[in-house]
PDB file of C-alpha atoms in Angstrom:
ATOM      1  CA  UNK A 109      -2.000 -42.675   0.460  1.00  0.00           C
ATOM      2  CA  UNK A 110       1.319 -41.117   1.377  1.00  0.00           C
ATOM      3  CA  UNK A 111       0.469 -38.033  -0.618  1.00  0.00           C
ATOM      4  CA  UNK A 112      -2.843 -37.641   1.229  1.00  0.00           C
ATOM      5  CA  UNK A 113      -1.071 -37.862   4.585  1.00  0.00           C
ATOM      6  CA  UNK A 114       1.425 -35.207   3.469  1.00  0.00           C
ATOM      7  CA  UNK A 115      -1.358 -32.877   2.366  1.00  0.00           C
ATOM      8  CA  UNK A 116      -3.148 -33.402   5.679  1.00  0.00           C
ATOM      9  CA  UNK A 117      -0.036 -32.538   7.671  1.00  0.00           C
ATOM     10  CA  UNK A 118       0.579 -29.416   5.532  1.00  0.00           C
ATOM     11  CA  UNK A 119      -2.963 -28.189   6.019  1.00  0.00           C
ATOM     12  CA  UNK A 120      -2.682 -28.597   9.797  1.00  0.00           C
ATOM     13  CA  UNK A 121       0.380 -26.336   9.789  1.00  0.00           C
ATOM     14  CA  UNK A 122      -1.583 -23.400   8.378  1.00  0.00           C
ATOM     15  CA  UNK A 123      -2.860 -22.443  11.823  1.00  0.00           C
ATOM     16  CA  UNK A 124      -5.902 -20.388  12.755  1.00  0.00           C
ATOM     17  CA  UNK A 125      -4.640 -17.207  11.038  1.00  0.00           C
ATOM     18  CA  UNK A 126      -4.170 -18.767   7.603  1.00  0.00           C
ATOM     19  CA  UNK A 127      -7.378 -20.763   7.884  1.00  0.00           C
ATOM     20  CA  UNK A 128      -9.386 -17.682   8.824  1.00  0.00           C
ATOM     21  CA  UNK A 129      -7.880 -15.669   5.988  1.00  0.00           C
ATOM     22  CA  UNK A 130      -8.520 -18.387   3.414  1.00  0.00           C
ATOM     23  CA  UNK A 131     -12.107 -18.990   4.568  1.00  0.00           C
ATOM     24  CA  UNK A 132     -12.911 -15.304   4.043  1.00  0.00           C
ATOM     25  CA  UNK A 133     -13.722 -15.204   0.340  1.00  0.00           C
ATOM     26  CA  UNK A 134     -13.350 -11.444  -0.020  1.00  0.00           C
ATOM     27  CA  UNK A 135     -10.004 -11.505   1.793  1.00  0.00           C
ATOM     28  CA  UNK A 136      -8.823 -14.410  -0.364  1.00  0.00           C
ATOM     29  CA  UNK A 137      -9.884 -12.468  -3.459  1.00  0.00           C
ATOM     30  CA  UNK A 138      -7.991  -9.408  -2.203  1.00  0.00           C
ATOM     31  CA  UNK A 139      -4.900 -11.499  -1.488  1.00  0.00           C
ATOM     32  CA  UNK A 140      -5.121 -13.040  -4.957  1.00  0.00           C
ATOM     33  CA  UNK A 141      -5.401  -9.611  -6.589  1.00  0.00           C
ATOM     34  CA  UNK A 142      -2.431  -8.302  -4.588  1.00  0.00           C
ATOM     35  CA  UNK A 143      -0.332 -11.304  -5.629  1.00  0.00           C
ATOM     36  CA  UNK A 144      -1.327 -10.847  -9.282  1.00  0.00           C
ATOM     37  CA  UNK A 145      -0.575  -7.112  -9.184  1.00  0.00           C
ATOM     38  CA  UNK A 146       2.804  -7.770  -7.556  1.00  0.00           C
ATOM     39  CA  UNK A 147       3.743 -10.408 -10.136  1.00  0.00           C
ATOM     40  CA  UNK A 148       2.628  -8.196 -13.012  1.00  0.00           C
ATOM     41  CA  UNK A 149       4.682  -5.312 -11.644  1.00  0.00           C
ATOM     42  CA  UNK A 150       7.790  -7.476 -11.254  1.00  0.00           C
ATOM     43  CA  UNK A 151       7.428  -9.108 -14.677  1.00  0.00           C
ATOM     44  CA  UNK A 152       6.244  -6.014 -16.584  1.00  0.00           C
ATOM     45  CA  UNK A 153       9.312  -5.877 -18.911  1.00  0.00           C
ATOM     46  CA  UNK A 154       8.621  -9.470 -19.983  1.00  0.00           C
ATOM     47  CA  UNK A 155       4.812  -9.235 -20.164  1.00  0.00           C
ATOM     48  CA  UNK A 156       4.484  -5.904 -21.984  1.00  0.00           C
ATOM     49  CA  UNK A 157       3.979  -6.502 -25.719  1.00  0.00           C
ATOM     50  CA  UNK A 158       5.415  -3.105 -26.700  1.00  0.00           C
ATOM     51  CA  UNK A 159       7.772  -0.439 -25.444  1.00  0.00           C
ATOM     52  CA  UNK A 160       5.622   1.759 -23.156  1.00  0.00           C
ATOM     53  CA  UNK A 161       7.314   4.908 -24.497  1.00  0.00           C
ATOM     54  CA  UNK A 162       7.237   3.997 -28.192  1.00  0.00           C
ATOM     55  CA  UNK A 163       5.033   6.357 -30.203  1.00  0.00           C
ATOM     56  CA  UNK A 164       3.198   5.391 -33.388  1.00  0.00           C
ATOM     57  CA  UNK A 165       1.433   8.258 -35.117  1.00  0.00           C
ATOM     58  CA  UNK A 166      -0.436   5.821 -37.355  1.00  0.00           C
ATOM     59  CA  UNK A 167      -2.324   4.516 -34.307  1.00  0.00           C
ATOM     60  CA  UNK A 168      -3.323   7.719 -32.513  1.00  0.00           C
ATOM     61  CA  UNK A 169      -6.240   7.051 -30.140  1.00  0.00           C
ATOM     62  CA  UNK A 170      -6.808   3.655 -31.717  1.00  0.00           C
ATOM     63  CA  UNK A 171      -9.556   1.624 -30.062  1.00  0.00           C
ATOM     64  CA  UNK A 172      -9.206  -1.885 -28.679  1.00  0.00           C
ATOM     65  CA  UNK A 173      -7.951  -4.329 -31.318  1.00  0.00           C
ATOM     66  CA  UNK A 174      -6.260  -7.732 -31.624  1.00  0.00           C
ATOM     67  CA  UNK A 175      -2.842  -6.044 -31.858  1.00  0.00           C
ATOM     68  CA  UNK A 176      -3.496  -3.606 -29.003  1.00  0.00           C
ATOM     69  CA  UNK A 177      -5.770  -5.278 -26.453  1.00  0.00           C
ATOM     70  CA  UNK A 178      -6.477  -2.044 -24.566  1.00  0.00           C
ATOM     71  CA  UNK A 179      -6.017   0.326 -27.480  1.00  0.00           C
ATOM     72  CA  UNK A 180      -3.532   3.162 -27.939  1.00  0.00           C
ATOM     73  CA  UNK A 181      -3.335   6.602 -26.368  1.00  0.00           C
ATOM     74  CA  UNK A 182      -3.168  10.066 -27.888  1.00  0.00           C
ATOM     75  CA  UNK A 183       0.446   9.503 -29.000  1.00  0.00           C
ATOM     76  CA  UNK A 184      -0.077   5.997 -30.342  1.00  0.00           C
ATOM     77  CA  UNK A 185       1.511   4.255 -27.332  1.00  0.00           C
ATOM     78  CA  UNK A 186       0.181   0.853 -26.316  1.00  0.00           C
ATOM     79  CA  UNK A 187      -2.001   1.324 -23.216  1.00  0.00           C
ATOM     80  CA  UNK A 188      -1.575  -2.255 -21.964  1.00  0.00           C
ATOM     81  CA  UNK A 189       2.223  -1.913 -21.975  1.00  0.00           C
ATOM     82  CA  UNK A 190       1.992   1.423 -20.191  1.00  0.00           C
ATOM     83  CA  UNK A 191      -0.365   0.008 -17.548  1.00  0.00           C
ATOM     84  CA  UNK A 192       1.959  -2.930 -16.867  1.00  0.00           C
ATOM     85  CA  UNK A 193       4.978  -0.666 -16.422  1.00  0.00           C
ATOM     86  CA  UNK A 194       2.894   1.873 -14.525  1.00  0.00           C
ATOM     87  CA  UNK A 195       2.034  -0.790 -11.987  1.00  0.00           C
ATOM     88  CA  UNK A 196       5.711  -0.977 -11.027  1.00  0.00           C
ATOM     89  CA  UNK A 197       5.762   2.755 -10.316  1.00  0.00           C
ATOM     90  CA  UNK A 198       2.505   2.730  -8.373  1.00  0.00           C
ATOM     91  CA  UNK A 199       3.376  -0.331  -6.279  1.00  0.00           C
ATOM     92  CA  UNK A 200       6.874   1.008  -5.568  1.00  0.00           C
ATOM     93  CA  UNK A 201       5.516   4.362  -4.408  1.00  0.00           C
ATOM     94  CA  UNK A 202       2.953   2.667  -2.168  1.00  0.00           C
ATOM     95  CA  UNK A 203       5.233   0.074  -0.581  1.00  0.00           C
ATOM     96  CA  UNK A 204       8.235   2.360  -0.016  1.00  0.00           C
ATOM     97  CA  UNK A 205       6.283   5.324   1.348  1.00  0.00           C
ATOM     98  CA  UNK A 206       4.093   3.262   3.695  1.00  0.00           C
ATOM     99  CA  UNK A 207       7.168   1.337   4.857  1.00  0.00           C
ATOM    100  CA  UNK A 208       8.790   4.654   5.765  1.00  0.00           C
ATOM    101  CA  UNK A 209       5.703   5.632   7.744  1.00  0.00           C
ATOM    102  CA  UNK A 210       5.600   2.231   9.448  1.00  0.00           C
ATOM    103  CA  UNK A 211       9.285   2.209  10.438  1.00  0.00           C
ATOM    104  CA  UNK A 212       9.494   5.775  11.741  1.00  0.00           C
ATOM    105  CA  UNK A 213       5.984   5.885  13.191  1.00  0.00           C
ATOM    106  CA  UNK A 214       6.309   2.573  15.028  1.00  0.00           C
ATOM    107  CA  UNK A 215       9.644   3.527  16.591  1.00  0.00           C
ATOM    108  CA  UNK A 216       8.362   6.917  17.749  1.00  0.00           C
ATOM    109  CA  UNK A 217       5.043   5.487  18.949  1.00  0.00           C
ATOM    110  CA  UNK A 218       6.791   2.774  20.972  1.00  0.00           C
ATOM    111  CA  UNK A 219       9.222   5.228  22.525  1.00  0.00           C
ATOM    112  CA  UNK A 220       6.689   7.909  23.397  1.00  0.00           C
ATOM    113  CA  UNK A 221       4.033   5.489  24.633  1.00  0.00           C
ATOM    114  CA  UNK A 222       6.413   3.555  26.875  1.00  0.00           C
ATOM    115  CA  UNK A 223       8.475   6.363  28.416  1.00  0.00           C
ATOM    116  CA  UNK A 224       5.756   9.047  28.539  1.00  0.00           C
ATOM    117  CA  UNK A 225       6.683  12.384  30.079  1.00  0.00           C
ATOM    118  CA  UNK A 226       8.003  15.222  27.965  1.00  0.00           C
ATOM    119  CA  UNK A 227       8.918  12.924  25.064  1.00  0.00           C
ATOM    120  CA  UNK A 228       5.353  11.670  24.817  1.00  0.00           C
ATOM    121  CA  UNK A 229       3.893  15.151  25.278  1.00  0.00           C
ATOM    122  CA  UNK A 230       5.908  16.647  22.413  1.00  0.00           C
ATOM    123  CA  UNK A 231       5.160  13.627  20.236  1.00  0.00           C
ATOM    124  CA  UNK A 232       1.412  13.857  20.877  1.00  0.00           C
ATOM    125  CA  UNK A 233       1.431  17.593  20.139  1.00  0.00           C
ATOM    126  CA  UNK A 234       3.260  17.161  16.818  1.00  0.00           C
ATOM    127  CA  UNK A 235       1.129  14.164  15.841  1.00  0.00           C
ATOM    128  CA  UNK A 236      -2.127  15.985  16.533  1.00  0.00           C
ATOM    129  CA  UNK A 237      -0.836  19.006  14.626  1.00  0.00           C
ATOM    130  CA  UNK A 238       0.023  16.948  11.541  1.00  0.00           C
ATOM    131  CA  UNK A 239      -3.239  14.991  11.685  1.00  0.00           C
ATOM    132  CA  UNK A 240      -5.228  18.217  11.415  1.00  0.00           C
ATOM    133  CA  UNK A 241      -4.155  18.405   7.770  1.00  0.00           C
ATOM    134  CA  UNK A 242      -5.649  16.033   5.183  1.00  0.00           C
ATOM    135  CA  UNK A 243      -3.108  13.546   3.845  1.00  0.00           C
ATOM    136  CA  UNK A 244      -3.056  14.918   0.310  1.00  0.00           C
ATOM    137  CA  UNK A 245      -2.698  18.505   1.588  1.00  0.00           C
ATOM    138  CA  UNK A 246       0.280  17.505   3.737  1.00  0.00           C
ATOM    139  CA  UNK A 247       1.766  15.687   0.744  1.00  0.00           C
ATOM    140  CA  UNK A 248       1.301  18.791  -1.420  1.00  0.00           C
ATOM    141  CA  UNK A 249       3.151  20.866   1.160  1.00  0.00           C
ATOM    142  CA  UNK A 250       6.107  18.459   1.073  1.00  0.00           C
ATOM    143  CA  UNK A 251       6.155  18.418  -2.743  1.00  0.00           C
ATOM    144  CA  UNK A 252       6.035  22.217  -2.786  1.00  0.00           C
ATOM    145  CA  UNK A 253       9.303  22.165  -0.850  1.00  0.00           C
ATOM    146  CA  UNK A 254      10.975  19.313  -2.770  1.00  0.00           C
ATOM    147  CA  UNK A 255       9.594  19.806  -6.271  1.00  0.00           C
ATOM    148  CA  UNK A 256       7.613  17.382  -8.443  1.00  0.00           C
ATOM    149  CA  UNK A 257       8.774  13.848  -9.227  1.00  0.00           C
ATOM    150  CA  UNK A 258       8.510  10.269  -7.992  1.00  0.00           C
ATOM    151  CA  UNK A 259      11.076  10.649  -5.140  1.00  0.00           C
ATOM    152  CA  UNK A 260       9.129  13.664  -3.890  1.00  0.00           C
ATOM    153  CA  UNK A 261       5.864  11.706  -3.970  1.00  0.00           C
ATOM    154  CA  UNK A 262       7.467   8.881  -1.962  1.00  0.00           C
ATOM    155  CA  UNK A 263       8.821  11.351   0.593  1.00  0.00           C
ATOM    156  CA  UNK A 264       5.500  13.203   0.781  1.00  0.00           C
ATOM    157  CA  UNK A 265       3.371  10.058   1.207  1.00  0.00           C
ATOM    158  CA  UNK A 266       5.850   8.604   3.689  1.00  0.00           C
ATOM    159  CA  UNK A 267       5.884  11.781   5.771  1.00  0.00           C
ATOM    160  CA  UNK A 268       2.081  12.008   5.796  1.00  0.00           C
ATOM    161  CA  UNK A 269       1.885   8.357   6.954  1.00  0.00           C
ATOM    162  CA  UNK A 270       4.156   8.779   9.989  1.00  0.00           C
ATOM    163  CA  UNK A 271       1.689  10.485  12.394  1.00  0.00           C
ATOM    164  CA  UNK A 272      -0.973   7.826  11.762  1.00  0.00           C
ATOM    165  CA  UNK A 273       1.417   4.990  12.632  1.00  0.00           C
ATOM    166  CA  UNK A 274       2.570   6.950  15.703  1.00  0.00           C
ATOM    167  CA  UNK A 275      -0.980   7.287  17.006  1.00  0.00           C
ATOM    168  CA  UNK A 276      -1.800   3.639  16.315  1.00  0.00           C
ATOM    169  CA  UNK A 277       1.352   2.243  17.970  1.00  0.00           C
ATOM    170  CA  UNK A 278       1.195   4.600  20.928  1.00  0.00           C
ATOM    171  CA  UNK A 279      -2.413   3.611  21.644  1.00  0.00           C
ATOM    172  CA  UNK A 280      -1.512  -0.089  21.778  1.00  0.00           C
ATOM    173  CA  UNK A 281       1.541   0.577  23.976  1.00  0.00           C
ATOM    174  CA  UNK A 282      -0.478   2.650  26.457  1.00  0.00           C
ATOM    175  CA  UNK A 283      -2.983  -0.192  26.771  1.00  0.00           C
ATOM    176  CA  UNK A 284      -0.298  -2.847  27.281  1.00  0.00           C
ATOM    177  CA  UNK A 285       2.451  -1.245  29.366  1.00  0.00           C
ATOM    178  CA  UNK A 286       0.507  -1.292  32.658  1.00  0.00           C
ATOM    179  CA  UNK A 287      -0.336  -4.991  32.473  1.00  0.00           C
ATOM    180  CA  UNK A 288       1.145  -7.571  34.818  1.00  0.00           C
ATOM    181  CA  UNK A 289       3.572  -9.130  32.347  1.00  0.00           C
ATOM    182  CA  UNK A 290       5.241  -5.752  31.759  1.00  0.00           C
ATOM    183  CA  UNK A 291       5.458  -5.162  35.517  1.00  0.00           C
ATOM    184  CA  UNK A 292       7.022  -8.607  35.889  1.00  0.00           C
ATOM    185  CA  UNK A 293       9.563  -7.847  33.152  1.00  0.00           C
ATOM    186  CA  UNK A 294      10.566  -4.651  34.955  1.00  0.00           C
ATOM    187  CA  UNK A 295      10.814  -6.549  38.250  1.00  0.00           C
ATOM    188  CA  UNK A 296      13.345  -9.052  36.874  1.00  0.00           C
ATOM    189  CA  UNK A 297      15.539  -6.192  35.663  1.00  0.00           C
ATOM    190  CA  UNK A 298      14.799  -5.928  31.926  1.00  0.00           C
ATOM    191  CA  UNK A 299      15.526  -2.495  30.492  1.00  0.00           C
ATOM    192  CA  UNK A 300      13.121  -0.356  28.477  1.00  0.00           C
ATOM    193  CA  UNK A 301      14.541  -1.273  25.068  1.00  0.00           C
ATOM    194  CA  UNK A 302      14.243  -4.981  25.814  1.00  0.00           C
ATOM    195  CA  UNK A 303      10.661  -4.620  27.042  1.00  0.00           C
ATOM    196  CA  UNK A 304       9.660  -2.635  23.955  1.00  0.00           C
ATOM    197  CA  UNK A 305      11.216  -5.093  21.506  1.00  0.00           C
ATOM    198  CA  UNK A 306      10.343  -8.373  23.253  1.00  0.00           C
ATOM    199  CA  UNK A 307       6.892  -7.654  24.642  1.00  0.00           C
ATOM    200  CA  UNK A 308       5.288  -4.445  23.371  1.00  0.00           C
ATOM    201  CA  UNK A 309       6.287  -4.603  19.704  1.00  0.00           C
ATOM    202  CA  UNK A 310       4.799  -8.104  19.111  1.00  0.00           C
ATOM    203  CA  UNK A 311       1.505  -6.871  20.572  1.00  0.00           C
ATOM    204  CA  UNK A 312       1.533  -3.945  18.122  1.00  0.00           C
ATOM    205  CA  UNK A 313       2.255  -6.035  15.033  1.00  0.00           C
ATOM    206  CA  UNK A 314      -1.311  -7.221  14.391  1.00  0.00           C
ATOM    207  CA  UNK A 315      -2.727  -3.681  14.367  1.00  0.00           C
ATOM    208  CA  UNK A 316       0.232  -2.340  12.378  1.00  0.00           C
ATOM    209  CA  UNK A 317       0.015  -5.052   9.706  1.00  0.00           C
ATOM    210  CA  UNK A 318      -3.709  -4.447   9.202  1.00  0.00           C
ATOM    211  CA  UNK A 319      -3.239  -0.693   9.011  1.00  0.00           C
ATOM    212  CA  UNK A 320      -0.279  -1.142   6.632  1.00  0.00           C
ATOM    213  CA  UNK A 321      -2.481  -2.958   4.134  1.00  0.00           C
ATOM    214  CA  UNK A 322      -5.392  -0.538   4.452  1.00  0.00           C
ATOM    215  CA  UNK A 323      -3.145   2.513   4.271  1.00  0.00           C
ATOM    216  CA  UNK A 324      -1.499   1.219   1.096  1.00  0.00           C
ATOM    217  CA  UNK A 325      -4.829   1.749  -0.652  1.00  0.00           C
ATOM    218  CA  UNK A 326      -4.975   5.329   0.639  1.00  0.00           C
ATOM    219  CA  UNK A 327      -1.402   6.055  -0.475  1.00  0.00           C
ATOM    220  CA  UNK A 328      -2.054   4.649  -3.952  1.00  0.00           C
ATOM    221  CA  UNK A 329      -4.968   7.066  -4.270  1.00  0.00           C
ATOM    222  CA  UNK A 330      -2.911   9.998  -2.966  1.00  0.00           C
ATOM    223  CA  UNK A 331       0.003   9.192  -5.299  1.00  0.00           C
ATOM    224  CA  UNK A 332      -2.350   8.863  -8.271  1.00  0.00           C
ATOM    225  CA  UNK A 333      -4.009  12.153  -7.311  1.00  0.00           C
ATOM    226  CA  UNK A 334      -0.664  13.947  -7.112  1.00  0.00           C
ATOM    227  CA  UNK A 335       0.356  12.600 -10.519  1.00  0.00           C
ATOM    228  CA  UNK A 336      -3.078  13.562 -11.885  1.00  0.00           C
ATOM    229  CA  UNK A 337      -2.424  17.123 -10.746  1.00  0.00           C
ATOM    230  CA  UNK A 338       1.043  17.117 -12.326  1.00  0.00           C
ATOM    231  CA  UNK A 339       3.081  16.927  -9.111  1.00  0.00           C
ATOM    232  CA  UNK A 340       4.016  13.243  -9.290  1.00  0.00           C
ATOM    233  CA  UNK A 341       5.497  11.195 -12.112  1.00  0.00           C
ATOM    234  CA  UNK A 342       6.385  13.420 -15.022  1.00  0.00           C
ATOM    235  CA  UNK A 343       5.786  12.631 -18.710  1.00  0.00           C
ATOM    236  CA  UNK A 344       6.475  10.316 -20.396  1.00  0.00           C
ATOM    237  CA  UNK A 345       6.482   8.057 -17.276  1.00  0.00           C
ATOM    238  CA  UNK A 346       3.576   5.576 -17.525  1.00  0.00           C
ATOM    239  CA  UNK A 347       2.154   6.221 -14.051  1.00  0.00           C
ATOM    240  CA  UNK A 348      -1.556   5.449 -13.646  1.00  0.00           C
ATOM    241  CA  UNK A 349      -2.545   8.862 -12.273  1.00  0.00           C
ATOM    242  CA  UNK A 350      -0.612  10.672 -15.012  1.00  0.00           C
ATOM    243  CA  UNK A 351      -2.210   8.423 -17.651  1.00  0.00           C
ATOM    244  CA  UNK A 352      -5.638   9.221 -16.237  1.00  0.00           C
ATOM    245  CA  UNK A 353      -4.831  12.940 -16.379  1.00  0.00           C
ATOM    246  CA  UNK A 354      -3.775  12.689 -20.029  1.00  0.00           C
ATOM    247  CA  UNK A 355      -6.853  10.678 -20.952  1.00  0.00           C
ATOM    248  CA  UNK A 356      -9.381  13.057 -19.424  1.00  0.00           C
ATOM    249  CA  UNK A 357      -9.032  15.333 -22.460  1.00  0.00           C
ATOM    250  CA  UNK A 358     -10.306  12.563 -24.741  1.00  0.00           C
ATOM    251  CA  UNK A 359     -13.284  11.256 -22.771  1.00  0.00           C
ATOM    252  CA  UNK A 360     -15.692  12.049 -25.615  1.00  0.00           C
ATOM    253  CA  UNK A 361     -13.558  10.872 -28.553  1.00  0.00           C
ATOM    254  CA  UNK A 362     -11.419   8.058 -27.041  1.00  0.00           C
ATOM    255  CA  UNK A 363     -12.704   7.181 -23.558  1.00  0.00           C
ATOM    256  CA  UNK A 364     -10.545   4.038 -23.314  1.00  0.00           C
ATOM    257  CA  UNK A 365      -7.461   6.225 -22.737  1.00  0.00           C
ATOM    258  CA  UNK A 366      -8.852   7.260 -19.326  1.00  0.00           C
ATOM    259  CA  UNK A 367     -11.051   4.272 -18.501  1.00  0.00           C
ATOM    260  CA  UNK A 368      -8.313   1.632 -18.264  1.00  0.00           C
ATOM    261  CA  UNK A 369      -5.940   3.596 -15.959  1.00  0.00           C
ATOM    262  CA  UNK A 370      -8.938   4.433 -13.785  1.00  0.00           C
ATOM    263  CA  UNK A 371      -9.881   0.757 -13.589  1.00  0.00           C
ATOM    264  CA  UNK A 372      -6.295  -0.170 -12.685  1.00  0.00           C
ATOM    265  CA  UNK A 373      -6.313   2.302  -9.771  1.00  0.00           C
ATOM    266  CA  UNK A 374      -9.727   1.040  -8.632  1.00  0.00           C
ATOM    267  CA  UNK A 375      -8.645  -2.624  -8.702  1.00  0.00           C
ATOM    268  CA  UNK A 376      -5.429  -1.922  -6.769  1.00  0.00           C
ATOM    269  CA  UNK A 377      -7.261   0.074  -4.085  1.00  0.00           C
ATOM    270  CA  UNK A 378      -9.989  -2.563  -3.844  1.00  0.00           C
ATOM    271  CA  UNK A 379      -7.426  -5.369  -3.518  1.00  0.00           C
ATOM    272  CA  UNK A 380      -5.599  -3.793  -0.577  1.00  0.00           C
ATOM    273  CA  UNK A 381      -8.856  -2.838   1.146  1.00  0.00           C
ATOM    274  CA  UNK A 382     -10.190  -6.387   0.885  1.00  0.00           C
ATOM    275  CA  UNK A 383      -6.884  -7.799   2.118  1.00  0.00           C
ATOM    276  CA  UNK A 384      -6.792  -5.343   5.026  1.00  0.00           C
ATOM    277  CA  UNK A 385     -10.334  -6.248   6.082  1.00  0.00           C
ATOM    278  CA  UNK A 386      -9.442  -9.936   5.918  1.00  0.00           C
ATOM    279  CA  UNK A 387      -6.293  -9.433   7.986  1.00  0.00           C
ATOM    280  CA  UNK A 388      -8.295  -7.524  10.586  1.00  0.00           C
ATOM    281  CA  UNK A 389     -10.824 -10.337  10.859  1.00  0.00           C
ATOM    282  CA  UNK A 390      -8.046 -12.949  11.113  1.00  0.00           C
ATOM    283  CA  UNK A 391      -5.820 -11.087  13.591  1.00  0.00           C
ATOM    284  CA  UNK A 392      -8.318  -9.353  15.865  1.00  0.00           C
ATOM    285  CA  UNK A 393      -9.669 -11.804  18.486  1.00  0.00           C
ATOM    286  CA  UNK A 394     -12.714  -9.590  19.052  1.00  0.00           C
ATOM    287  CA  UNK A 395     -13.848 -10.252  15.470  1.00  0.00           C
ATOM    288  CA  UNK A 396     -14.019 -13.991  16.218  1.00  0.00           C
ATOM    289  CA  UNK A 397     -16.328 -13.682  19.207  1.00  0.00           C
TER     290      UNK A 397
END
């Protein structure tokens, strides 16, 4: 009886956000996939059955077997082990680069949207200029200046994410800063920094969190595309896009080399898209009407 009461109290603490997210089956599935991918990435050294860089020329392009659940690649390396370790690289690139875009873009969007004037004008001009370029093209331009490699991919994806967070945050700030509660905060003597942090930023968080999740899927695709083209993770790093690029040469003789990295990218992108849609439904009051 006591245990039932405890469970009842715990469930009441979830609140409308958690309840809405859990009731959405697709969002719950996306959240579950994201959790699984995160755990696999963190525990990859313990879960991988083999060294992801170990070559075995007796098992070149070996198909799926009881010893190698996903088969071996063109150099005899275990594909499952490489996928597990590759998840760490892919998730790191996505989280770090989008976090850079969120931090810089939110600060600039708050500042420009609240103060307006010349600061906002210059910011809008630069943002519109950068948004005229597709994300992967802007990332390629950054990599051309920095050179290939994982740090360059993180910098490129982070830089291409900044203008989108600026536009999103600025739009929310422009809609909120003329409302009565902001006027009241100014009237009692609160400065601009205090108003931005205490009142405007919390109103931006819902939109920013949703976009963060959705944009992670986009960045994972961009990072995989850059590695596929040879500008991202360099061999022998087990990055999913690089693995897909290596496997494309063996589609007719050993299709599993390309199929499994492609499935990993698809599942990761699907997971973050489902989670982002669920967060939007849970956080946006208009979706509940």
